[in-house]
Amino acid sequence: MKFDSYKRVIFSVAVLSIAFAVACGKKETKVSEIGQGEGEVSIVAWPGYIERGETDKGYDWVTEFEKSSGCKVNVKTAATSDEMVALMNEGGFDLVTASGDASLRLVAGGKVQEINTDLIPSWKNVDSRLQNAPWHTVEGKHFGVPYQWGPNVLMYNTKVFKKAPTSWNVVFEEQVLPDGKSNKGRVQAFDGPIYIADAALYLKQAKPELGIQDPYELDEKQYNAVIELLKKQRQLVPKYWHDAMVQVDDFKKEGLVASSTWPFQVNLLVSEKQPVASVVPQEGATGWADSTMLHKDSKHVNCAYKWLEHSLSPKVQGDLASWFGSVPSVPSACKGNALLGDTGCAVNGFNNFEKISFWRTPKEDCSGGRKCVPYKKWAEDYISIIGSK
């Protein structure tokens, strides 16, 4: 991300931090009925989330929607949650596929509106584990429609690692890898403040004396230990990644052998016969449960609601899960999908829901009445770490 984008992120984090304490109390009216489509809908999405067959003709859940609804789909891809929040804060978009580290900031900042689930017939088919999830549900009100979920896995080069690595230490601690060479200059880390949680999850097991229970709830002592680990990691990382396609290219050309990543990149590289595989190490993994949220000032509300219903169809859910390596929010998509196959959901981690520490926005007030380090500080410090060296 360029420096001007960083400034935009910090500004949006600061603004939303102030708004967090007051915005949830505002009363907003929700849509009561769906009318005729306005002809288009604009979506901020993760790369690979809205496909129209341009990358692979077999993956297209946009073309038929446009024909049947009369709503042209415009997509703006975003590389990080902070970028999504910044874009929604600026306005001009209808929907966003927000992860848990962005969704509550959007609610608190008053940038998204309550979803009327009665207007979405397929809501009843959403996984019960997601319907009232805390990252899109506030005071019993739904501000998002579950889309997909999955883990942040450890991708590794199978020529270097004949056996899958068992710990995240291969990207956090300087060491000699199985090929007899150092990992210095050969590993990557995610270019986003929420990655601090990955380091916290690693230290939760590596240094139990810190007493870390939740990687998103870190007191000052715990947080400082995590930051020190990330400063040391900075000496190992030649380049941080935030663009999925750029990371794919990096693994093909830059001599990288291990990194945190999404299943999407792993699938793309494997499809290109690159020597990579992925694993969830012994410490577990952070993960994302993404919800499609509606901007409070959306000018294409009817088309947006048509898309929300379309997004929950078993065909779309199954095709997307196959493409991205994620898990559908609609369990019925796990059977009968030609692309995903009947074992695809299990392979992608359907039964690992309880093992994933899903992204969410760190707040100062955390469980047990403790004072924790808020997200604004995470953002400032992580940008400083990446900018060092």
mmCIF file of C-alpha atoms in Angstrom:
data_model
loop_
_atom_site.group_PDB
_atom_site.id
_atom_site.type_symbol
_atom_site.label_atom_id
_atom_site.label_comp_id
_atom_site.label_asym_id
_atom_site.label_seq_id
_atom_site.Cartn_x
_atom_site.Cartn_y
_atom_site.Cartn_z
ATOM 1 C CA MET A 1 0.000 0.000 0.000
ATOM 2 C CA LYS A 2 1.359 3.399 -0.886
ATOM 3 C CA PHE A 3 2.111 6.012 1.772
ATOM 4 C CA ASP A 4 -0.909 8.148 0.863
ATOM 5 C CA SER A 5 -3.115 5.100 1.341
ATOM 6 C CA TYR A 6 -1.548 4.600 4.761
ATOM 7 C CA LYS A 7 -2.436 8.164 5.725
ATOM 8 C CA ARG A 8 -5.994 7.560 4.555
ATOM 9 C CA VAL A 9 -6.177 4.408 6.673
ATOM 10 C CA ILE A 10 -4.875 6.129 9.813
ATOM 11 C CA PHE A 11 -7.345 8.969 9.300
ATOM 12 C CA SER A 12 -10.271 6.581 8.922
ATOM 13 C CA VAL A 13 -9.168 4.562 11.961
ATOM 14 C CA ALA A 14 -9.007 7.729 14.055
ATOM 15 C CA VAL A 15 -12.401 8.958 12.898
ATOM 16 C CA LEU A 16 -14.072 5.609 13.451
ATOM 17 C CA SER A 17 -12.443 5.175 16.847
ATOM 18 C CA ILE A 18 -14.138 8.368 17.986
ATOM 19 C CA ALA A 19 -17.411 7.306 16.428
ATOM 20 C CA PHE A 20 -17.368 3.859 18.014
ATOM 21 C CA ALA A 21 -18.535 5.081 21.389
ATOM 22 C CA VAL A 22 -21.556 6.953 20.144
ATOM 23 C CA ALA A 23 -22.749 5.671 16.786
ATOM 24 C CA CYS A 24 -24.267 2.386 17.933
ATOM 25 C CA GLY A 25 -26.901 4.295 19.805
ATOM 26 C CA LYS A 26 -28.285 5.970 16.686
ATOM 27 C CA LYS A 27 -31.638 4.773 15.410
ATOM 28 C CA GLU A 28 -31.674 4.002 11.710
ATOM 29 C CA THR A 29 -34.588 2.840 9.616
ATOM 30 C CA LYS A 30 -34.127 -0.247 7.490
ATOM 31 C CA VAL A 31 -35.501 -0.987 4.035
ATOM 32 C CA SER A 32 -39.107 -2.235 4.205
ATOM 33 C CA GLU A 33 -39.579 -3.462 0.645
ATOM 34 C CA ILE A 34 -37.662 -4.116 -2.551
ATOM 35 C CA GLY A 35 -38.644 -2.139 -5.616
ATOM 36 C CA GLN A 36 -37.501 -2.095 -9.213
ATOM 37 C CA GLY A 37 -33.749 -2.305 -9.713
ATOM 38 C CA GLU A 38 -31.836 0.903 -10.398
ATOM 39 C CA GLY A 39 -29.731 -0.664 -13.149
ATOM 40 C CA GLU A 40 -26.460 -1.133 -11.312
ATOM 41 C CA VAL A 41 -24.793 -1.998 -8.014
ATOM 42 C CA SER A 42 -21.281 -1.124 -6.862
ATOM 43 C CA ILE A 43 -19.386 -3.558 -4.623
ATOM 44 C CA VAL A 44 -16.105 -3.268 -2.727
ATOM 45 C CA ALA A 45 -14.770 -6.823 -2.522
ATOM 46 C CA TRP A 46 -11.784 -8.982 -1.776
ATOM 47 C CA PRO A 47 -9.916 -10.202 -4.900
ATOM 48 C CA GLY A 48 -11.589 -13.343 -6.259
ATOM 49 C CA TYR A 49 -14.895 -12.724 -4.497
ATOM 50 C CA ILE A 50 -16.900 -11.377 -7.441
ATOM 51 C CA GLU A 51 -16.067 -13.389 -10.570
ATOM 52 C CA ARG A 52 -17.586 -13.019 -14.043
ATOM 53 C CA GLY A 53 -15.561 -15.655 -15.893
ATOM 54 C CA GLU A 54 -12.719 -13.357 -16.936
ATOM 55 C CA THR A 55 -10.078 -15.327 -15.031
ATOM 56 C CA ASP A 56 -11.627 -18.753 -15.633
ATOM 57 C CA LYS A 57 -14.786 -19.249 -17.692
ATOM 58 C CA GLY A 58 -15.947 -21.923 -15.252
ATOM 59 C CA TYR A 59 -16.279 -19.381 -12.457
ATOM 60 C CA ASP A 60 -18.922 -16.780 -13.174
ATOM 61 C CA TRP A 61 -21.690 -15.754 -10.786
ATOM 62 C CA VAL A 62 -22.133 -12.229 -12.179
ATOM 63 C CA THR A 63 -23.247 -12.610 -15.804
ATOM 64 C CA GLU A 64 -26.477 -14.490 -15.095
ATOM 65 C CA PHE A 65 -27.317 -12.145 -12.219
ATOM 66 C CA GLU A 66 -26.960 -9.120 -14.495
ATOM 67 C CA LYS A 67 -29.243 -10.711 -17.080
ATOM 68 C CA SER A 68 -31.963 -11.743 -14.636
ATOM 69 C CA SER A 69 -31.907 -8.633 -12.424
ATOM 70 C CA GLY A 70 -31.044 -5.897 -14.903
ATOM 71 C CA CYS A 71 -28.423 -4.699 -12.412
ATOM 72 C CA LYS A 72 -24.910 -4.189 -13.777
ATOM 73 C CA VAL A 73 -22.285 -5.202 -11.223
ATOM 74 C CA ASN A 74 -19.349 -2.828 -10.707
ATOM 75 C CA VAL A 75 -16.499 -4.158 -8.567
ATOM 76 C CA LYS A 76 -13.703 -2.339 -6.746
ATOM 77 C CA THR A 77 -11.210 -4.791 -5.226
ATOM 78 C CA ALA A 78 -9.529 -3.927 -1.937
ATOM 79 C CA ALA A 79 -6.396 -5.575 -0.570
ATOM 80 C CA THR A 80 -6.956 -5.028 3.171
ATOM 81 C CA SER A 81 -9.763 -4.442 5.626
ATOM 82 C CA ASP A 82 -8.408 -0.973 6.349
ATOM 83 C CA GLU A 83 -8.680 -0.112 2.674
ATOM 84 C CA MET A 84 -12.279 -1.335 2.661
ATOM 85 C CA VAL A 85 -13.135 0.837 5.649
ATOM 86 C CA ALA A 86 -11.448 3.836 4.017
ATOM 87 C CA LEU A 87 -13.337 3.312 0.749
ATOM 88 C CA MET A 88 -16.692 2.956 2.490
ATOM 89 C CA ASN A 89 -15.881 5.994 4.586
ATOM 90 C CA GLU A 90 -15.320 7.986 1.397
ATOM 91 C CA GLY A 91 -18.621 6.747 -0.051
ATOM 92 C CA GLY A 92 -19.899 6.035 -3.516
ATOM 93 C CA PHE A 93 -20.331 2.286 -3.038
ATOM 94 C CA ASP A 94 -23.384 0.151 -2.278
ATOM 95 C CA LEU A 95 -21.965 -3.031 -0.777
ATOM 96 C CA VAL A 96 -18.765 -4.310 0.801
ATOM 97 C CA THR A 97 -17.621 -7.860 1.610
ATOM 98 C CA ALA A 98 -16.245 -6.934 5.039
ATOM 99 C CA SER A 99 -14.226 -9.157 7.341
ATOM 100 C CA GLY A 100 -14.663 -9.082 11.103
ATOM 101 C CA ASP A 101 -11.852 -6.595 11.639
ATOM 102 C CA ALA A 102 -13.736 -4.059 9.513
ATOM 103 C CA SER A 103 -17.424 -4.805 10.016
ATOM 104 C CA LEU A 104 -17.891 -3.411 13.508
ATOM 105 C CA ARG A 105 -15.916 -0.314 12.625
ATOM 106 C CA LEU A 106 -18.335 0.265 9.764
ATOM 107 C CA VAL A 107 -21.309 -0.195 12.087
ATOM 108 C CA ALA A 108 -19.837 2.052 14.760
ATOM 109 C CA GLY A 109 -18.923 4.691 12.205
ATOM 110 C CA GLY A 110 -22.496 4.774 10.934
ATOM 111 C CA LYS A 111 -21.390 3.805 7.423
ATOM 112 C CA VAL A 112 -23.659 0.781 6.969
ATOM 113 C CA GLN A 113 -27.370 0.244 7.482
ATOM 114 C CA GLU A 114 -29.334 -2.490 9.181
ATOM 115 C CA ILE A 115 -30.248 -5.390 6.914
ATOM 116 C CA ASN A 116 -33.903 -6.426 6.718
ATOM 117 C CA THR A 117 -33.468 -10.193 6.623
ATOM 118 C CA ASP A 118 -37.188 -10.619 5.895
ATOM 119 C CA LEU A 119 -36.430 -9.310 2.405
ATOM 120 C CA ILE A 120 -33.819 -12.027 1.838
ATOM 121 C CA PRO A 121 -35.671 -15.363 1.431
ATOM 122 C CA SER A 122 -32.452 -17.410 1.528
ATOM 123 C CA TRP A 123 -31.476 -16.014 4.930
ATOM 124 C CA LYS A 124 -33.106 -19.064 6.495
ATOM 125 C CA ASN A 125 -30.481 -21.244 4.781
ATOM 126 C CA VAL A 126 -27.484 -19.452 6.325
ATOM 127 C CA ASP A 127 -25.310 -21.534 8.665
ATOM 128 C CA SER A 128 -26.717 -21.123 12.188
ATOM 129 C CA ARG A 129 -23.180 -20.508 13.446
ATOM 130 C CA LEU A 130 -23.099 -17.334 11.347
ATOM 131 C CA GLN A 131 -26.621 -15.911 11.481
ATOM 132 C CA ASN A 132 -26.093 -14.028 14.740
ATOM 133 C CA ALA A 133 -22.321 -13.774 14.646
ATOM 134 C CA PRO A 134 -20.969 -10.860 16.737
ATOM 135 C CA TRP A 135 -19.001 -9.376 13.846
ATOM 136 C CA HIS A 136 -22.163 -8.319 11.989
ATOM 137 C CA THR A 137 -24.846 -8.392 14.705
ATOM 138 C CA VAL A 138 -25.189 -5.472 17.125
ATOM 139 C CA GLU A 139 -27.913 -5.333 19.780
ATOM 140 C CA GLY A 140 -29.854 -7.997 17.917
ATOM 141 C CA LYS A 141 -29.718 -6.107 14.613
ATOM 142 C CA HIS A 142 -28.074 -7.578 11.520
ATOM 143 C CA PHE A 143 -25.736 -5.292 9.603
ATOM 144 C CA GLY A 144 -24.373 -7.910 7.241
ATOM 145 C CA VAL A 145 -25.227 -11.026 5.262
ATOM 146 C CA PRO A 146 -22.694 -13.878 5.748
ATOM 147 C CA TYR A 147 -20.774 -14.582 2.535
ATOM 148 C CA GLN A 148 -17.789 -16.926 3.056
ATOM 149 C CA TRP A 149 -15.332 -17.879 5.785
ATOM 150 C CA GLY A 150 -12.000 -19.626 6.178
ATOM 151 C CA PRO A 151 -8.546 -19.680 7.796
ATOM 152 C CA ASN A 152 -5.338 -17.769 7.141
ATOM 153 C CA VAL A 153 -3.098 -20.706 6.290
ATOM 154 C CA LEU A 154 0.668 -21.205 6.173
ATOM 155 C CA MET A 155 1.753 -21.625 2.546
ATOM 156 C CA TYR A 156 5.080 -23.367 1.994
ATOM 157 C CA ASN A 157 7.329 -24.523 -0.840
ATOM 158 C CA THR A 158 7.180 -28.313 -1.067
ATOM 159 C CA LYS A 159 10.710 -28.527 -2.514
ATOM 160 C CA VAL A 160 12.075 -26.883 0.626
ATOM 161 C CA PHE A 161 9.715 -28.553 3.083
ATOM 162 C CA LYS A 162 9.434 -32.252 2.223
ATOM 163 C CA LYS A 163 7.140 -32.496 5.243
ATOM 164 C CA ALA A 164 4.647 -29.781 6.134
ATOM 165 C CA PRO A 165 5.930 -27.316 8.758
ATOM 166 C CA THR A 166 4.234 -27.827 12.108
ATOM 167 C CA SER A 167 4.650 -24.319 13.551
ATOM 168 C CA TRP A 168 4.345 -20.682 12.553
ATOM 169 C CA ASN A 169 7.884 -20.247 13.869
ATOM 170 C CA VAL A 170 9.181 -20.689 10.298
ATOM 171 C CA VAL A 171 7.993 -17.141 9.522
ATOM 172 C CA PHE A 172 8.530 -15.574 12.964
ATOM 173 C CA GLU A 173 11.900 -16.912 14.160
ATOM 174 C CA GLU A 174 15.199 -16.853 12.254
ATOM 175 C CA GLN A 175 16.239 -20.441 11.565
ATOM 176 C CA VAL A 176 17.795 -22.856 9.105
ATOM 177 C CA LEU A 177 15.160 -24.521 6.937
ATOM 178 C CA PRO A 178 15.186 -28.163 5.763
ATOM 179 C CA ASP A 179 17.131 -27.211 2.612
ATOM 180 C CA GLY A 180 20.037 -26.053 4.780
ATOM 181 C CA LYS A 181 19.479 -22.344 4.101
ATOM 182 C CA SER A 182 18.257 -19.577 6.397
ATOM 183 C CA ASN A 183 14.677 -18.364 6.218
ATOM 184 C CA LYS A 184 15.951 -14.773 6.216
ATOM 185 C CA GLY A 185 14.779 -12.993 3.077
ATOM 186 C CA ARG A 186 12.593 -15.938 2.085
ATOM 187 C CA VAL A 187 9.390 -15.443 4.056
ATOM 188 C CA GLN A 188 6.485 -13.020 3.868
ATOM 189 C CA ALA A 189 3.946 -11.522 6.262
ATOM 190 C CA PHE A 190 0.591 -9.827 5.684
ATOM 191 C CA ASP A 191 0.606 -6.077 5.171
ATOM 192 C CA GLY A 192 -2.222 -5.241 7.558
ATOM 193 C CA PRO A 193 -2.377 -4.315 11.258
ATOM 194 C CA ILE A 194 -4.674 -7.268 11.977
ATOM 195 C CA TYR A 195 -1.624 -9.493 11.357
ATOM 196 C CA ILE A 196 -0.566 -8.565 14.887
ATOM 197 C CA ALA A 197 -3.138 -11.170 15.967
ATOM 198 C CA ASP A 198 -1.222 -13.865 14.038
ATOM 199 C CA ALA A 199 1.883 -13.085 16.057
ATOM 200 C CA ALA A 200 -0.177 -13.068 19.260
ATOM 201 C CA LEU A 201 -1.657 -16.464 18.410
ATOM 202 C CA TYR A 202 1.856 -17.842 17.921
ATOM 203 C CA LEU A 203 3.070 -16.414 21.249
ATOM 204 C CA LYS A 204 -0.013 -17.747 23.026
ATOM 205 C CA GLN A 205 1.585 -21.192 22.734
ATOM 206 C CA ALA A 206 5.265 -20.305 22.325
ATOM 207 C CA LYS A 207 5.308 -18.157 25.489
ATOM 208 C CA PRO A 208 2.436 -19.293 27.732
ATOM 209 C CA GLU A 209 3.837 -17.190 30.584
ATOM 210 C CA LEU A 210 2.417 -14.131 28.790
ATOM 211 C CA GLY A 211 -1.077 -15.397 29.530
ATOM 212 C CA ILE A 212 -2.511 -14.558 26.122
ATOM 213 C CA GLN A 213 -6.034 -15.972 25.894
ATOM 214 C CA ASP A 214 -7.434 -14.031 22.969
ATOM 215 C CA PRO A 215 -5.166 -12.682 20.178
ATOM 216 C CA TYR A 216 -7.494 -9.665 19.763
ATOM 217 C CA GLU A 217 -7.459 -8.774 23.466
ATOM 218 C CA LEU A 218 -3.913 -7.874 24.441
ATOM 219 C CA ASP A 219 -2.967 -5.923 27.544
ATOM 220 C CA GLU A 220 0.063 -3.655 27.389
ATOM 221 C CA LYS A 221 2.579 -6.297 28.496
ATOM 222 C CA GLN A 222 1.267 -8.894 26.060
ATOM 223 C CA TYR A 223 1.051 -6.379 23.261
ATOM 224 C CA ASN A 224 4.633 -5.181 23.777
ATOM 225 C CA ALA A 225 5.901 -8.769 23.571
ATOM 226 C CA VAL A 226 4.023 -9.283 20.318
ATOM 227 C CA ILE A 227 5.401 -6.054 18.847
ATOM 228 C CA GLU A 228 8.951 -7.106 19.741
ATOM 229 C CA LEU A 229 8.409 -10.378 17.884
ATOM 230 C CA LEU A 230 7.162 -8.499 14.824
ATOM 231 C CA LYS A 231 10.173 -6.169 14.917
ATOM 232 C CA LYS A 232 12.450 -9.210 14.807
ATOM 233 C CA GLN A 233 10.380 -10.693 12.000
ATOM 234 C CA ARG A 234 10.925 -7.484 10.037
ATOM 235 C CA GLN A 235 14.566 -8.528 9.615
ATOM 236 C CA LEU A 236 13.418 -11.735 7.912
ATOM 237 C CA VAL A 237 10.780 -10.293 5.590
ATOM 238 C CA PRO A 238 11.993 -8.708 2.325
ATOM 239 C CA LYS A 239 8.495 -7.748 1.209
ATOM 240 C CA TYR A 240 5.074 -7.694 2.871
ATOM 241 C CA TRP A 241 2.033 -8.747 0.865
ATOM 242 C CA HIS A 242 -1.450 -7.269 0.647
ATOM 243 C CA ASP A 243 -2.338 -7.924 -2.973
ATOM 244 C CA ALA A 244 -3.235 -11.587 -3.539
ATOM 245 C CA MET A 245 -2.158 -11.633 -7.180
ATOM 246 C CA VAL A 246 1.147 -9.928 -6.401
ATOM 247 C CA GLN A 247 1.864 -12.528 -3.724
ATOM 248 C CA VAL A 248 1.194 -15.282 -6.249
ATOM 249 C CA ASP A 249 3.741 -13.651 -8.544
ATOM 250 C CA ASP A 250 6.215 -13.242 -5.661
ATOM 251 C CA PHE A 251 6.094 -16.961 -4.883
ATOM 252 C CA LYS A 252 6.854 -17.752 -8.508
ATOM 253 C CA LYS A 253 9.695 -15.278 -9.001
ATOM 254 C CA GLU A 254 11.143 -14.004 -5.712
ATOM 255 C CA GLY A 255 12.423 -17.196 -4.070
ATOM 256 C CA LEU A 256 9.904 -17.103 -1.238
ATOM 257 C CA VAL A 257 9.283 -20.356 0.607
ATOM 258 C CA ALA A 258 6.804 -19.641 3.423
ATOM 259 C CA SER A 259 4.102 -17.111 4.279
ATOM 260 C CA SER A 260 0.696 -16.586 5.760
ATOM 261 C CA THR A 261 -1.869 -16.502 2.976
ATOM 262 C CA TRP A 262 -5.418 -17.242 1.926
ATOM 263 C CA PRO A 263 -6.443 -20.541 0.331
ATOM 264 C CA PHE A 264 -7.132 -18.491 -2.821
ATOM 265 C CA GLN A 265 -3.437 -17.959 -3.549
ATOM 266 C CA VAL A 266 -2.604 -21.578 -2.734
ATOM 267 C CA ASN A 267 -5.252 -22.808 -5.171
ATOM 268 C CA LEU A 268 -4.027 -20.510 -7.942
ATOM 269 C CA LEU A 269 -0.409 -21.581 -7.532
ATOM 270 C CA VAL A 270 -1.320 -25.264 -7.382
ATOM 271 C CA SER A 271 -3.415 -24.853 -10.538
ATOM 272 C CA GLU A 272 -0.285 -23.470 -12.211
ATOM 273 C CA LYS A 273 1.655 -26.548 -11.036
ATOM 274 C CA GLN A 274 3.822 -24.539 -8.643
ATOM 275 C CA PRO A 275 5.485 -26.504 -5.768
ATOM 276 C CA VAL A 276 3.335 -25.164 -2.933
ATOM 277 C CA ALA A 277 0.952 -26.558 -0.329
ATOM 278 C CA SER A 278 -0.636 -25.200 2.843
ATOM 279 C CA VAL A 279 -1.219 -26.215 6.423
ATOM 280 C CA VAL A 280 -2.809 -24.947 9.645
ATOM 281 C CA PRO A 281 0.071 -25.267 12.160
ATOM 282 C CA GLN A 282 -0.184 -26.558 15.710
ATOM 283 C CA GLU A 283 -0.836 -23.074 17.132
ATOM 284 C CA GLY A 284 -4.030 -22.806 15.079
ATOM 285 C CA ALA A 285 -4.840 -19.944 12.752
ATOM 286 C CA THR A 286 -6.565 -16.629 12.529
ATOM 287 C CA GLY A 287 -9.336 -16.449 9.983
ATOM 288 C CA TRP A 288 -12.022 -14.387 8.336
ATOM 289 C CA ALA A 289 -15.780 -14.616 8.298
ATOM 290 C CA ASP A 290 -16.918 -12.101 5.718
ATOM 291 C CA SER A 291 -20.294 -10.391 5.580
ATOM 292 C CA THR A 292 -21.783 -8.333 2.758
ATOM 293 C CA MET A 293 -22.800 -4.970 4.203
ATOM 294 C CA LEU A 294 -24.977 -2.199 2.739
ATOM 295 C CA HIS A 295 -23.780 1.410 2.765
ATOM 296 C CA LYS A 296 -26.118 3.767 4.610
ATOM 297 C CA ASP A 297 -26.149 6.114 1.605
ATOM 298 C CA SER A 298 -26.519 3.435 -1.070
ATOM 299 C CA LYS A 299 -28.149 4.804 -4.210
ATOM 300 C CA HIS A 300 -28.919 1.341 -5.569
ATOM 301 C CA VAL A 301 -30.636 -0.302 -2.618
ATOM 302 C CA ASN A 302 -32.978 -2.464 -4.690
ATOM 303 C CA CYS A 303 -30.171 -3.893 -6.805
ATOM 304 C CA ALA A 304 -28.140 -4.338 -3.618
ATOM 305 C CA TYR A 305 -30.873 -6.455 -2.003
ATOM 306 C CA LYS A 306 -31.202 -8.482 -5.200
ATOM 307 C CA TRP A 307 -27.476 -9.179 -4.997
ATOM 308 C CA LEU A 308 -27.698 -10.117 -1.311
ATOM 309 C CA GLU A 309 -30.283 -12.785 -2.152
ATOM 310 C CA HIS A 310 -28.258 -13.948 -5.156
ATOM 311 C CA SER A 311 -25.100 -14.208 -3.020
ATOM 312 C CA LEU A 312 -26.747 -16.856 -0.839
ATOM 313 C CA SER A 313 -27.772 -19.193 -3.638
ATOM 314 C CA PRO A 314 -26.164 -22.656 -3.225
ATOM 315 C CA LYS A 315 -24.654 -22.417 -6.721
ATOM 316 C CA VAL A 316 -22.887 -19.113 -6.031
ATOM 317 C CA GLN A 317 -21.804 -20.254 -2.578
ATOM 318 C CA GLY A 318 -20.401 -23.548 -3.836
ATOM 319 C CA ASP A 319 -18.675 -22.071 -6.881
ATOM 320 C CA LEU A 320 -17.062 -19.330 -4.800
ATOM 321 C CA ALA A 321 -15.903 -21.813 -2.148
ATOM 322 C CA SER A 322 -14.298 -23.909 -4.867
ATOM 323 C CA TRP A 323 -12.608 -20.879 -6.437
ATOM 324 C CA PHE A 324 -11.378 -19.237 -3.239
ATOM 325 C CA GLY A 325 -10.748 -22.310 -1.100
ATOM 326 C CA SER A 326 -13.211 -20.991 1.464
ATOM 327 C CA VAL A 327 -16.267 -22.367 3.247
ATOM 328 C CA PRO A 328 -19.828 -21.468 2.175
ATOM 329 C CA SER A 329 -22.111 -19.629 4.573
ATOM 330 C CA VAL A 330 -24.924 -21.819 3.220
ATOM 331 C CA PRO A 331 -24.304 -25.475 4.217
ATOM 332 C CA SER A 332 -26.548 -26.832 1.449
ATOM 333 C CA ALA A 333 -23.907 -25.597 -1.017
ATOM 334 C CA CYS A 334 -21.626 -28.354 0.239
ATOM 335 C CA LYS A 335 -23.500 -31.034 -1.709
ATOM 336 C CA GLY A 336 -24.148 -31.341 -5.421
ATOM 337 C CA ASN A 337 -21.836 -28.589 -6.651
ATOM 338 C CA ALA A 338 -19.832 -29.760 -9.650
ATOM 339 C CA LEU A 339 -16.906 -27.419 -8.959
ATOM 340 C CA LEU A 340 -16.679 -27.855 -5.185
ATOM 341 C CA GLY A 341 -17.476 -31.562 -5.045
ATOM 342 C CA ASP A 342 -19.089 -33.291 -2.101
ATOM 343 C CA THR A 343 -15.857 -33.295 -0.066
ATOM 344 C CA GLY A 344 -14.877 -29.689 -0.807
ATOM 345 C CA CYS A 345 -16.373 -28.184 2.338
ATOM 346 C CA ALA A 346 -14.613 -30.694 4.568
ATOM 347 C CA VAL A 347 -11.318 -30.085 2.779
ATOM 348 C CA ASN A 348 -11.733 -26.311 3.150
ATOM 349 C CA GLY A 349 -12.358 -26.599 6.886
ATOM 350 C CA PHE A 350 -16.125 -26.724 7.464
ATOM 351 C CA ASN A 351 -15.577 -28.641 10.723
ATOM 352 C CA ASN A 352 -12.790 -26.381 11.982
ATOM 353 C CA PHE A 353 -15.011 -23.408 12.800
ATOM 354 C CA GLU A 354 -14.289 -23.569 16.538
ATOM 355 C CA LYS A 355 -10.520 -23.755 15.957
ATOM 356 C CA ILE A 356 -10.252 -20.462 14.101
ATOM 357 C CA SER A 357 -9.650 -17.124 15.808
ATOM 358 C CA PHE A 358 -11.785 -14.995 13.513
ATOM 359 C CA TRP A 359 -10.695 -11.446 12.738
ATOM 360 C CA ARG A 360 -12.355 -8.737 14.773
ATOM 361 C CA THR A 361 -11.524 -5.152 15.692
ATOM 362 C CA PRO A 362 -9.478 -4.867 18.930
ATOM 363 C CA LYS A 363 -11.023 -2.515 21.476
ATOM 364 C CA GLU A 364 -9.716 -0.858 24.621
ATOM 365 C CA ASP A 365 -12.436 -2.346 26.807
ATOM 366 C CA CYS A 366 -12.076 -6.106 26.709
ATOM 367 C CA SER A 367 -13.293 -9.109 28.671
ATOM 368 C CA GLY A 368 -12.935 -9.296 32.424
ATOM 369 C CA GLY A 369 -12.941 -5.524 32.758
ATOM 370 C CA ARG A 370 -9.374 -5.377 31.471
ATOM 371 C CA LYS A 371 -7.831 -2.518 29.532
ATOM 372 C CA CYS A 372 -6.448 -3.660 26.200
ATOM 373 C CA VAL A 373 -4.572 -2.002 23.358
ATOM 374 C CA PRO A 374 -7.090 -0.635 20.780
ATOM 375 C CA TYR A 375 -6.912 -0.984 17.014
ATOM 376 C CA LYS A 376 -5.727 2.579 16.442
ATOM 377 C CA LYS A 377 -2.490 1.698 18.246
ATOM 378 C CA TRP A 378 -2.211 -1.552 16.279
ATOM 379 C CA ALA A 379 -2.423 0.389 13.020
ATOM 380 C CA GLU A 380 0.136 3.001 14.035
ATOM 381 C CA ASP A 381 2.675 0.495 15.311
ATOM 382 C CA TYR A 382 2.384 -1.974 12.449
ATOM 383 C CA ILE A 383 2.858 0.737 9.849
ATOM 384 C CA SER A 384 5.945 1.853 11.771
ATOM 385 C CA ILE A 385 7.353 -1.692 11.780
ATOM 386 C CA ILE A 386 6.838 -2.194 8.063
ATOM 387 C CA GLY A 387 8.374 1.194 7.330
ATOM 388 C CA SER A 388 11.542 0.414 9.321
ATOM 389 C CA LYS A 389 14.725 -1.391 8.197
#
